[in-house]
Coordinates of C-alpha atoms and ligand atoms in Angstrom, one line a residue:
M1312 CA 7.9 5.3 40.8
A1313 CA 9.8 3.0 43.7
D1314 CA 10.5 3.6 47.3
L1315 CA 14.1 3.6 46.5
D1316 CA 16.8 3.6 44.3
V1317 CA 18.7 0.7 45.6
V1318 CA 18.0 -1.8 48.3
V1319 CA 21.1 -3.5 49.9
V1320 CA 21.0 -6.7 51.7
G1321 CA 23.5 -7.5 54.2
A1322 CA 25.3 -4.9 56.1
G1323 CA 29.3 -6.6 56.5
F1324 CA 32.3 -4.5 54.8
A1325 CA 29.8 -4.8 51.4
G1326 CA 26.9 -3.6 52.6
I1327 CA 28.4 -0.7 54.6
Y1328 CA 30.8 0.4 51.6
A1329 CA 27.5 -0.2 49.1
V1330 CA 25.1 2.4 51.7
H1331 CA 28.0 5.2 51.9
A1332 CA 29.1 4.6 48.0
L1333 CA 26.1 4.9 46.5
R1334 CA 24.6 7.5 48.9
S1335 CA 27.2 9.8 47.9
S1336 CA 26.4 9.4 44.4
G1337 CA 23.1 10.8 45.1
L1338 CA 21.1 7.7 45.2
T1339 CA 18.6 6.9 47.8
V1340 CA 19.8 3.5 49.4
R1341 CA 18.3 1.3 52.4
A1342 CA 20.1 -2.0 53.6
F1343 CA 18.7 -4.3 55.6
E1344 CA 20.3 -6.7 57.9
A1345 CA 19.8 -9.8 59.4
G1346 CA 21.6 -9.6 62.6
G1347 CA 21.3 -7.2 65.3
G1348 CA 24.7 -5.1 64.6
I1349 CA 26.5 -4.4 61.3
G1350 CA 29.9 -6.2 60.8
G1351 CA 28.5 -9.3 59.0
T1352 CA 31.2 -12.1 59.3
W1353 CA 32.7 -10.1 62.6
F1354 CA 29.7 -9.5 63.9
W1355 CA 28.5 -13.1 63.9
N1356 CA 32.4 -14.9 64.3
S1357 CA 32.7 -13.6 67.8
Y1358 CA 34.4 -17.3 68.6
P1359 CA 37.3 -17.0 70.9
G1360 CA 40.6 -17.0 68.5
A1361 CA 38.4 -14.8 65.6
R1362 CA 40.7 -12.8 63.9
C1363 CA 42.2 -11.7 60.2
D1364 CA 44.4 -13.4 58.3
V1365 CA 45.1 -10.9 55.8
E1366 CA 46.9 -8.1 58.0
S1367 CA 44.4 -5.0 58.4
K1368 CA 46.5 -2.4 56.9
D1369 CA 45.3 -4.3 53.9
Y1370 CA 41.9 -5.5 55.1
S1371 CA 40.5 -2.2 55.7
F1372 CA 38.8 0.2 53.4
S1373 CA 40.8 2.6 51.1
F1374 CA 38.1 4.6 49.9
S1375 CA 39.0 7.5 52.3
P1376 CA 42.2 8.3 52.6
E1377 CA 41.5 10.3 56.2
L1378 CA 39.8 7.3 57.7
E1379 CA 42.9 5.0 57.1
Q1380 CA 45.4 7.8 58.3
E1381 CA 42.7 8.3 61.5
W1382 CA 42.1 4.3 62.4
S1383 CA 45.2 2.9 64.4
W1384 CA 45.2 -1.2 64.0
S1385 CA 46.8 -2.2 67.6
E1386 CA 48.3 -5.5 65.9
R1387 CA 48.9 -6.7 62.5
Y1388 CA 46.1 -9.5 62.7
P1389 CA 43.8 -7.8 64.5
A1390 CA 40.9 -10.0 66.6
Q1391 CA 37.1 -10.1 66.0
P1392 CA 36.2 -7.2 68.4
E1393 CA 38.5 -4.9 67.0
I1394 CA 37.6 -5.2 63.4
L1395 CA 34.2 -5.2 64.7
R1396 CA 34.7 -1.6 66.6
Y1397 CA 36.4 -0.5 63.0
L1398 CA 33.1 -1.3 60.9
S1399 CA 31.3 0.6 63.6
H1400 CA 33.4 3.6 63.2
V1401 CA 33.0 3.6 59.6
A1402 CA 29.5 4.0 59.9
D1403 CA 29.8 6.8 62.5
R1404 CA 31.9 8.4 60.8
F1405 CA 30.0 8.4 57.3
D1406 CA 26.6 9.0 59.1
L1407 CA 25.7 5.3 57.8
W1408 CA 22.8 4.3 60.6
P1409 CA 20.1 5.9 59.4
H1410 CA 20.2 3.9 56.2
I1411 CA 20.8 0.5 57.8
Q1412 CA 17.7 -1.5 59.0
L1413 CA 18.7 -4.0 61.3
N1414 CA 17.1 -7.6 62.7
T1415 CA 15.8 -7.6 59.3
R1416 CA 15.8 -10.4 56.9
V1417 CA 14.8 -9.8 53.2
T1418 CA 13.1 -13.2 52.1
A1419 CA 12.1 -12.0 48.5
A1420 CA 13.1 -10.3 46.0
R1421 CA 10.9 -10.1 42.7
W1422 CA 11.7 -8.4 39.6
D1423 CA 8.5 -6.2 38.1
D1424 CA 9.3 -6.3 34.3
D1425 CA 6.1 -3.4 33.6
A1426 CA 7.7 -1.4 36.7
A1427 CA 11.2 -2.1 35.9
E1428 CA 12.0 -2.0 39.7
W1429 CA 12.5 -5.0 42.8
T1430 CA 9.8 -5.7 44.8
V1431 CA 11.5 -6.6 48.1
T1432 CA 9.9 -8.3 50.9
T1433 CA 11.3 -8.5 54.4
D1434 CA 10.5 -11.2 57.6
D1435 CA 8.8 -8.6 59.2
G1436 CA 6.2 -8.7 56.0
A1437 CA 7.1 -5.3 54.6
V1438 CA 7.8 -4.6 51.1
V1439 CA 9.5 -2.2 49.8
S1440 CA 10.3 -1.3 45.7
A1441 CA 13.5 0.0 44.4
R1442 CA 15.0 0.4 40.9
F1443 CA 18.2 -1.6 41.6
F1444 CA 18.8 -4.6 44.1
V1445 CA 22.2 -5.5 45.6
S1446 CA 23.2 -8.7 47.1
A1447 CA 25.9 -7.9 50.0
V1448 CA 24.7 -11.0 51.3
G1449 CA 28.3 -12.3 52.0
C1450 CA 30.5 -15.1 50.1
L1451 CA 30.5 -16.7 54.1
S1452 CA 27.8 -16.0 55.6
A1453 CA 25.2 -19.1 55.6
Y1454 CA 26.9 -21.4 57.9
Q1455 CA 26.3 -25.2 58.0
V1456 CA 25.9 -27.7 60.7
P1457 CA 26.6 -31.1 59.6
S1458 CA 23.6 -33.6 59.8
L1459 CA 24.9 -35.4 63.2
P1460 CA 22.1 -38.2 64.1
G1461 CA 21.0 -37.6 67.9
L1462 CA 22.3 -34.2 67.9
E1463 CA 18.9 -32.9 69.3
T1464 CA 19.5 -35.1 72.4
F1465 CA 22.7 -34.2 73.3
S1466 CA 22.2 -32.5 76.9
G1467 CA 25.4 -30.6 76.9
T1468 CA 25.5 -27.4 74.8
W1469 CA 26.2 -27.2 71.2
H1470 CA 27.3 -24.0 69.2
H1471 CA 28.7 -23.2 65.6
T1472 CA 31.2 -20.8 65.3
A1473 CA 29.6 -18.2 62.9
R1474 CA 26.5 -17.8 65.3
W1475 CA 28.7 -17.4 68.6
P1476 CA 26.8 -16.0 71.5
A1477 CA 27.8 -12.7 72.1
E1478 CA 27.9 -12.9 75.8
G1479 CA 30.7 -15.7 75.0
V1480 CA 30.5 -19.5 76.2
D1481 CA 32.7 -20.7 79.6
F1482 CA 34.3 -23.7 78.7
A1483 CA 36.2 -23.7 82.1
G1484 CA 36.5 -27.3 83.6
K1485 CA 34.3 -28.6 80.7
R1486 CA 35.2 -32.0 78.0
V1487 CA 34.6 -30.0 74.4
G1488 CA 34.5 -31.5 71.4
L1489 CA 35.6 -29.6 68.5
I1490 CA 34.4 -30.6 64.7
G1491 CA 35.8 -29.2 62.0
T1492 CA 39.7 -28.2 61.3
G1493 CA 39.2 -25.5 58.6
S1494 CA 40.6 -21.9 58.9
T1495 CA 38.2 -21.3 62.0
G1496 CA 38.6 -24.8 63.9
I1497 CA 42.5 -23.8 64.0
Q1498 CA 41.8 -20.3 65.5
V1499 CA 39.4 -21.8 68.2
A1500 CA 41.2 -24.6 69.2
P1501 CA 43.9 -23.1 71.1
Q1502 CA 41.4 -21.1 73.2
I1503 CA 39.7 -23.8 74.0
A1504 CA 42.4 -26.1 75.1
A1505 CA 43.6 -23.2 77.4
V1506 CA 40.7 -23.0 79.6
A1507 CA 39.0 -26.9 79.1
S1508 CA 39.6 -30.0 81.1
Q1509 CA 39.7 -31.5 78.2
L1510 CA 39.5 -30.9 74.5
Y1511 CA 38.7 -33.7 71.5
V1512 CA 39.6 -32.5 68.0
F1513 CA 37.8 -34.7 65.2
Q1514 CA 39.4 -34.2 62.6
R1515 CA 38.4 -35.8 58.9
T1516 CA 41.0 -33.6 56.9
A1517 CA 44.3 -32.7 58.0
N1518 CA 45.0 -28.9 57.3
Y1519 CA 48.3 -26.8 56.3
A1520 CA 48.7 -23.7 58.6
V1521 CA 51.6 -21.2 58.6
P1522 CA 51.9 -19.3 61.7
N1523 CA 51.0 -15.8 62.1
R1524 CA 53.4 -14.0 64.0
N1525 CA 51.1 -11.9 65.2
R1526 CA 52.6 -8.8 66.7
P1527 CA 51.7 -5.1 67.7
W1528 CA 51.8 -2.6 65.1
E1529 CA 54.5 -0.1 66.5
P1530 CA 53.6 3.9 66.3
A1531 CA 57.0 4.4 64.3
A1532 CA 56.1 1.3 61.9
E1533 CA 52.9 2.9 61.6
R1534 CA 54.0 6.1 61.0
E1535 CA 56.4 5.2 58.3
F1536 CA 53.7 2.7 56.8
K1537 CA 51.0 5.3 56.7
S1538 CA 53.1 7.6 54.7
R1539 CA 53.0 5.8 51.7
Y1540 CA 50.0 4.1 52.4
R1541 CA 48.4 5.6 49.0
Q1542 CA 51.0 4.0 46.8
Y1543 CA 50.7 0.9 48.3
R1544 CA 46.9 0.6 47.7
K1545 CA 47.6 1.4 44.2
E1546 CA 49.7 -2.0 44.2
A1547 CA 47.7 -4.0 46.4
R1548 CA 44.7 -3.1 43.6
E1549 CA 47.3 -4.4 40.5
S1550 CA 48.2 -7.3 42.6
F1551 CA 47.5 -10.6 42.4
L1552 CA 45.5 -11.3 45.4
G1553 CA 45.3 -7.7 46.3
V1554 CA 47.8 -7.7 48.5
P1555 CA 51.2 -6.9 47.2
V1556 CA 53.4 -9.8 48.0
A1557 CA 57.4 -10.0 46.7
G1558 CA 57.8 -13.5 45.3
T1559 CA 60.9 -14.5 44.0
G1560 CA 59.9 -14.5 40.6
R1561 CA 61.4 -17.8 40.1
P1562 CA 60.1 -21.5 39.7
V1563 CA 61.1 -23.6 42.9
L1564 CA 61.5 -26.6 40.8
A1565 CA 64.4 -24.7 39.2
E1566 CA 66.0 -23.6 42.1
P1567 CA 69.1 -25.2 44.1
P1568 CA 67.2 -27.3 47.4
E1569 CA 69.3 -25.2 50.0
D1570 CA 68.2 -21.9 48.3
V1571 CA 64.6 -23.5 48.6
Q1572 CA 64.9 -24.2 52.2
R1573 CA 66.3 -21.1 53.1
T1574 CA 63.6 -19.1 51.6
F1575 CA 60.7 -21.1 52.7
T1576 CA 62.5 -20.8 56.4
E1577 CA 62.6 -16.7 56.0
R1578 CA 59.1 -16.6 55.0
W1579 CA 57.7 -19.2 57.6
Q1580 CA 59.6 -17.2 60.4
A1581 CA 58.1 -13.8 58.8
G1582 CA 54.4 -15.4 59.3
G1583 CA 52.1 -14.8 57.1
G1584 CA 50.1 -17.7 54.3
M1585 CA 50.3 -14.9 51.0
P1586 CA 54.1 -14.1 51.3
F1587 CA 54.7 -17.9 52.2
L1588 CA 52.1 -19.5 49.1
G1589 CA 53.7 -16.6 46.8
A1590 CA 57.6 -17.5 47.5
Y1591 CA 57.7 -19.4 43.6
T1592 CA 55.7 -19.0 40.6
D1593 CA 55.3 -22.7 40.4
L1594 CA 53.3 -23.4 43.7
L1595 CA 50.0 -23.4 42.6
V1596 CA 50.3 -25.0 39.1
D1597 CA 52.4 -27.8 39.2
Q1598 CA 52.2 -30.9 41.7
A1599 CA 55.6 -31.4 41.8
A1600 CA 56.6 -27.9 42.7
N1601 CA 53.7 -28.0 45.5
D1602 CA 54.7 -31.1 46.8
V1603 CA 57.8 -29.4 47.6
I1604 CA 56.5 -26.7 49.8
A1605 CA 54.0 -29.5 51.5
E1606 CA 57.0 -31.1 52.6
F1607 CA 58.5 -28.2 54.0
M1608 CA 55.3 -27.8 56.1
R1609 CA 55.0 -31.3 57.3
D1610 CA 58.4 -31.1 58.5
R1611 CA 57.6 -28.3 60.4
I1612 CA 54.8 -30.1 62.4
R1613 CA 56.5 -32.9 63.0
E1614 CA 59.3 -30.7 64.6
T1615 CA 56.7 -29.2 66.6
V1616 CA 54.4 -32.1 67.6
S1617 CA 55.9 -34.1 69.9
D1618 CA 54.0 -37.6 69.6
P1619 CA 55.0 -38.7 66.2
V1620 CA 51.9 -40.7 65.6
V1621 CA 49.8 -37.2 66.3
A1622 CA 52.3 -35.7 64.2
E1623 CA 51.7 -37.9 61.1
L1624 CA 48.1 -37.6 61.5
L1625 CA 48.3 -33.9 61.3
C1626 CA 50.5 -34.2 58.7
P1627 CA 47.8 -33.1 55.5
R1628 CA 48.3 -35.3 52.5
T1629 CA 45.0 -35.0 50.3
F1630 CA 44.9 -31.9 48.5
P1631 CA 47.5 -29.4 47.3
V1632 CA 48.9 -26.7 49.7
G1633 CA 46.8 -23.3 49.1
S1634 CA 44.1 -25.2 47.1
K1635 CA 42.2 -25.2 50.6
R1636 CA 42.5 -21.8 52.4
L1637 CA 45.7 -21.9 53.8
C1638 CA 45.1 -21.5 57.5
Q1639 CA 47.1 -19.5 59.7
S1640 CA 48.1 -20.5 63.6
D1641 CA 50.8 -19.4 65.8
D1642 CA 50.0 -22.2 68.2
Y1643 CA 47.4 -24.7 66.8
Y1644 CA 49.9 -27.5 66.2
A1645 CA 52.0 -27.2 69.4
M1646 CA 48.5 -27.2 71.1
Y1647 CA 49.2 -30.7 70.5
N1648 CA 51.6 -31.3 73.5
R1649 CA 49.3 -30.3 75.8
P1650 CA 47.7 -33.3 78.0
N1651 CA 44.0 -32.3 77.8
V1652 CA 44.0 -32.2 74.2
T1653 CA 43.3 -35.1 72.1
L1654 CA 43.5 -35.8 68.3
V1655 CA 40.4 -38.1 66.7
D1656 CA 41.0 -39.3 63.5
L1657 CA 37.7 -39.4 61.4
R1658 CA 39.0 -41.1 58.6
S1659 CA 39.8 -44.3 60.2
T1660 CA 37.0 -43.8 62.9
P1661 CA 34.4 -41.8 61.3
L1662 CA 31.6 -39.8 63.5
E1663 CA 28.9 -42.1 63.7
S1664 CA 26.1 -40.3 65.9
A1665 CA 25.5 -37.8 68.7
S1666 CA 23.6 -38.9 72.4
A1667 CA 22.9 -37.4 75.3
G1668 CA 26.3 -37.8 76.7
G1669 CA 28.4 -37.0 73.9
L1670 CA 29.3 -38.3 70.5
S1671 CA 30.4 -41.6 68.9
T1672 CA 32.8 -42.7 66.2
T1673 CA 32.6 -46.0 64.6
S1674 CA 35.5 -46.8 67.4
A1675 CA 34.8 -45.0 70.4
F1676 CA 32.1 -43.0 72.9
Y1677 CA 33.5 -39.6 74.0
E1678 CA 31.8 -38.0 76.8
L1679 CA 31.3 -34.5 76.4
D1680 CA 29.6 -31.3 78.1
A1681 CA 30.0 -29.0 74.8
I1682 CA 30.4 -29.5 70.9
V1683 CA 32.0 -26.9 69.0
F1684 CA 31.1 -26.8 65.3
A1685 CA 33.7 -25.5 62.8
T1686 CA 31.9 -26.6 59.9
G1687 CA 32.0 -23.8 57.6
F1688 CA 29.6 -22.4 55.3
D1689 CA 27.7 -22.9 52.2
A1690 CA 30.0 -20.3 50.4
I1691 CA 29.6 -17.9 47.6
S1692 CA 26.3 -19.0 46.7
G1693 CA 24.2 -20.2 49.8
A1694 CA 23.0 -16.9 51.4
L1695 CA 21.7 -15.7 48.4
R1696 CA 19.9 -18.8 47.8
Q1697 CA 18.2 -18.2 51.0
I1698 CA 16.4 -15.6 49.1
D1699 CA 13.4 -16.2 46.9
V1700 CA 15.1 -14.2 44.3
R1701 CA 12.5 -14.0 41.1
G1702 CA 13.9 -12.1 37.7
A1703 CA 12.5 -11.2 34.5
S1704 CA 9.4 -13.5 33.7
G1705 CA 9.3 -15.0 37.1
V1706 CA 12.3 -17.1 36.9
A1707 CA 13.9 -18.5 40.8
L1708 CA 17.7 -18.1 41.2
A1709 CA 17.3 -21.0 42.6
D1710 CA 16.4 -22.9 39.6
R1711 CA 18.6 -20.9 37.2
W1712 CA 21.8 -21.6 39.4
G1713 CA 20.6 -25.1 39.4
A1714 CA 23.9 -26.5 37.8
G1715 CA 25.7 -24.4 39.6
P1716 CA 25.7 -20.5 40.4
H1717 CA 27.4 -18.2 37.5
A1718 CA 27.7 -14.7 36.7
Y1719 CA 29.1 -12.4 34.3
L1720 CA 32.2 -10.8 35.7
G1721 CA 31.0 -12.2 38.9
I1722 CA 28.8 -9.1 39.3
A1723 CA 25.2 -10.3 37.8
T1724 CA 23.3 -12.8 36.0
A1725 CA 21.3 -12.6 32.5
G1726 CA 17.7 -12.6 33.3
F1727 CA 18.0 -10.9 36.4
P1728 CA 18.1 -7.1 35.2
N1729 CA 19.0 -4.6 37.9
M1730 CA 20.7 -7.0 40.3
F1731 CA 24.3 -7.0 41.2
I1732 CA 26.2 -9.2 43.4
V1733 CA 28.9 -8.1 45.3
T1734 CA 31.6 -10.5 45.2
G1735 CA 29.8 -13.1 43.5
P1736 CA 30.5 -16.3 41.7
G1737 CA 33.0 -15.9 38.7
S1738 CA 34.9 -13.3 40.5
P1739 CA 38.4 -13.1 42.8
S1740 CA 36.2 -12.9 46.0
V1741 CA 37.3 -15.7 48.6
L1742 CA 40.9 -16.1 46.8
S1743 CA 41.7 -12.3 47.2
N1744 CA 41.9 -9.4 49.9
M1745 CA 38.2 -9.5 50.4
A1746 CA 38.0 -5.5 51.7
L1747 CA 39.9 -4.7 48.7
S1748 CA 37.6 -6.5 45.9
I1749 CA 34.5 -5.6 47.6
E1750 CA 35.5 -2.0 47.3
Q1751 CA 36.0 -2.8 43.7
H1752 CA 33.2 -4.1 43.0
V1753 CA 30.8 -1.5 45.2
E1754 CA 32.7 0.9 43.2
W1755 CA 31.8 -1.1 39.7
I1756 CA 27.9 -0.9 40.5
R1757 CA 27.9 2.4 41.8
D1758 CA 29.6 3.5 38.1
C1759 CA 27.4 1.6 36.3
I1760 CA 23.8 2.9 37.8
G1761 CA 25.7 6.7 37.5
Y1762 CA 26.4 5.3 33.5
L1763 CA 22.9 4.3 33.0
G1764 CA 21.6 7.4 34.6
A1765 CA 23.8 9.6 32.8
H1766 CA 22.9 7.9 29.1
G1767 CA 18.8 7.5 29.5
F1768 CA 19.1 4.2 30.4
T1769 CA 17.1 2.1 33.1
T1770 CA 17.9 -1.2 33.0
V1771 CA 21.1 -3.2 32.8
E1772 CA 21.4 -6.9 32.7
A1773 CA 24.3 -9.7 31.9
T1774 CA 23.5 -11.3 28.4
S1775 CA 23.8 -15.2 28.5
D1776 CA 26.7 -15.2 25.9
A1777 CA 28.7 -13.1 27.8
E1778 CA 28.0 -14.9 31.0
E1779 CA 28.8 -18.2 29.8
A1780 CA 31.7 -17.0 27.9
W1781 CA 32.9 -15.7 31.1
M1782 CA 32.4 -18.6 33.4
A1783 CA 33.9 -20.8 30.7
H1784 CA 36.9 -18.3 31.1
V1785 CA 36.7 -18.5 34.9
T1786 CA 36.9 -22.5 34.9
E1787 CA 39.7 -22.5 32.1
V1788 CA 42.2 -20.5 34.6
A1789 CA 41.0 -22.5 37.1
Y1790 CA 41.4 -26.1 35.9
S1791 CA 45.1 -24.7 34.6
T1792 CA 45.6 -24.6 38.8
L1793 CA 45.7 -27.1 41.4
F1794 CA 42.7 -25.6 42.9
P1795 CA 40.1 -27.8 41.4
K1796 CA 42.1 -30.6 42.6
A1797 CA 41.1 -30.2 46.6
D1798 CA 37.8 -31.0 48.1
S1799 CA 37.0 -27.7 49.2
W1800 CA 34.0 -25.5 50.2
Y1801 CA 35.5 -23.3 47.1
I1802 CA 34.1 -26.5 44.6
G1803 CA 31.1 -26.7 47.0
A1804 CA 32.6 -30.4 48.1
N1805 CA 31.3 -29.6 51.8
I1806 CA 27.5 -29.2 50.7
P1807 CA 26.0 -32.6 50.4
G1808 CA 24.6 -32.5 46.9
K1809 CA 26.0 -29.1 45.7
P1810 CA 27.1 -29.0 42.1
R1811 CA 30.7 -29.3 42.2
V1812 CA 31.7 -25.9 39.8
F1813 CA 34.9 -23.9 40.7
T1814 CA 33.3 -20.6 40.7
T1815 CA 36.3 -18.1 42.1
Y1816 CA 38.4 -16.4 39.5
V1817 CA 41.6 -17.0 40.1
G1818 CA 43.4 -15.2 37.4
G1819 CA 44.3 -12.4 39.5
V1820 CA 42.8 -9.5 41.2
G1821 CA 44.9 -7.0 39.0
P1822 CA 44.0 -8.5 35.9
Y1823 CA 40.1 -9.0 36.5
G1824 CA 39.7 -5.4 37.8
S1825 CA 41.3 -4.2 34.2
K1826 CA 38.9 -6.2 32.8
C1827 CA 36.0 -4.7 34.6
D1828 CA 37.5 -1.2 33.9
E1829 CA 37.6 -2.3 30.1
V1830 CA 33.8 -3.3 29.9
A1831 CA 32.7 -0.1 32.1
A1832 CA 35.1 2.3 29.8
A1833 CA 33.3 0.5 26.4
G1834 CA 30.2 1.2 27.5
Y1835 CA 29.0 -2.6 29.2
P1836 CA 29.7 -4.8 26.5
G1837 CA 28.1 -8.2 27.7
F1838 CA 25.1 -6.3 29.0
A1839 CA 21.8 -5.0 27.4
L1840 CA 20.9 -1.6 28.4
G1841 CA 17.5 -0.5 28.2
A1842 CA 15.5 2.6 28.2
P1843 CA 12.1 3.2 29.2
Ligands
FAD357 C1 35.9 -16.4 60.6 C2 36.5 -15.6 59.3 C3 37.6 -14.8 59.2 C4 37.9 -14.3 57.9 N1 38.8 -13.5 57.9 C5 39.0 -12.8 56.0 C6 40.1 -12.2 56.2 O1 41.6 -12.0 57.1 N2 40.6 -11.4 55.1 C7 39.7 -11.6 54.1 O2 40.0 -10.9 53.1 N3 38.5 -12.1 54.2 C8 38.3 -13.2 55.7 N4 36.9 -13.8 55.5 C9 35.6 -13.4 54.5 C10 34.6 -12.6 54.8 O3 33.6 -13.1 55.1 C11 35.0 -11.3 54.2 O4 36.1 -10.5 54.2 C12 33.9 -10.2 54.4 O5 33.8 -10.0 55.6 C13 32.3 -10.3 53.7 O6 32.0 -9.5 54.0 P1 30.5 -9.1 53.0 O7 29.9 -8.2 53.4 O8 30.7 -9.8 51.6 O9 29.6 -10.6 53.8 P2 29.3 -10.7 55.2 O10 30.2 -10.2 55.9 O11 29.3 -12.2 55.3 O12 27.9 -10.4 55.6 C14 26.7 -10.4 55.1 C15 25.4 -9.5 55.6 O13 24.6 -10.0 55.2 C16 23.6 -10.8 55.9 N5 22.9 -11.3 55.3 C17 22.6 -12.4 54.3 N6 21.5 -13.1 54.0 C18 20.4 -12.0 54.3 C19 19.2 -11.3 54.2 N7 18.7 -12.3 53.1 N8 18.5 -10.8 54.6 C20 19.6 -9.9 55.6 N9 20.5 -9.4 55.4 C21 21.3 -11.1 55.3 C22 24.2 -11.6 56.8 O14 23.6 -11.5 58.3 C23 25.4 -10.8 57.1 O15 25.9 -9.9 58.1 C24 36.5 -14.3 56.8 C25 35.5 -14.7 57.2 C26 35.2 -15.4 58.2 C27 34.3 -16.3 58.5

């Protein structure tokens, strides 16, 4: 008999909720977490300026009406320490700590066909068996440091934003080089610029950022909002992105130009990426429509950045707005007006190497005391592939996913019985409010395990046919949009040698949830259920 009903890997939003939900349904559960604390993303990414870009009234757990009434967010987009405190509070409130083992990395997981259980090995050499294996390793947790010749000779300090030292980093009076201008680079840059003697931003791809308009959550507004929280959460589950967004419901190309300007300006003033990008129906499916919003954004950059040459370099031109994660910042572009900030354009002068004193591009040498890598993640499948996962007949997940990760409904993959992936490839995951998508997946998994028990089954496995059909649907929907046009981490383009497969479901959180519910209600078609 297995030691446990379920092993969960990871203790971020997903692992925390999986422990709670599965325990509440009477299962024995242990989560292993590589980090020295819970929180996942919000444990590791403690760089200055880290904050959520989905409002916390959305980016928070909805499973407990009491929790959502008790907890009070200080502002619209709280910073990392507050989100971490929240997750810690959740673990306290629901007594989850005894079921989470910190500082323990899962190194291998093997399915035993005969015993119908998983054997899970951790980096302390311990082995535990479980009937079910739940991956909650995170879509954005396997961080990437680009291979930069000579980095080992650099005499200053360097850090990746996703492994930020808990004690912080003192940049006062230092010359700092920042590599990476995605969501994180854009968040951290103004914070460094405020204290460093000099900040060089090494930019390969200019990025779009909308203002946050971050502000405190006033008590009266909070009380009013919380009086209708339940209804709001329901709307979120049915929505496209996991956040209710009121768009105009019209295509931008059919709208008079002055109305377009007014609508975009109002949304720009209000702040937030989702309402801005959700203003019109055609922005993410029609290049001509996308050009309209892109030009609006470039105009905002031009009017903010005083040096016209720098402004033009900051104007994105190589991908449609929204086809990479839309960044949010109140002070990123204005930062370039500071005398101590220099933009280095890597498109015209690529980065060549590091040396003891700093970084060299093809045209100049930059003397530095510190380097910050905001270079992102091996997204979606990276962390799971770091575990030696072997399914039926010893097949390695790394081989099975050699041509790109795939999973039926983004939750289970053929050949790997009793294994579930929270926000896996083929689910809305990183293109949604992830707190909501995580809850939806965990609840589906809990219910599926419950169904097996209630109907005398012990195993569940996605069939290859169902998986292929689902991934074909995922691809078809993706290619009806502008998403695949970008060389983004969504498609694996940031990792050398990674197959280019668009593995995120862009058909909408609501429709996706309905499909998952239908499958469950119909007795799990597309899955092979087995009895002893
Ligand atoms: C800076 C940043 C800001 C973000 N902001 C938002 C936002 O505003 N809205 C939004 O929807 N999403 C946001 N995201 C995405 C975010 O990752 C998810 O919202 C969410 O936190 C993911 O939770 P998770 O539990 O699935 O994964 P994670 O939080 O990544 O947790 C996974 C955990 O698994 C652990 N782990 C991995 N492999 C192993 C192993 N082999 N053994 C043991 N433990 C392991 C890791 O250490 C990690 O702690 C952001 C991401 C980043 C990086």
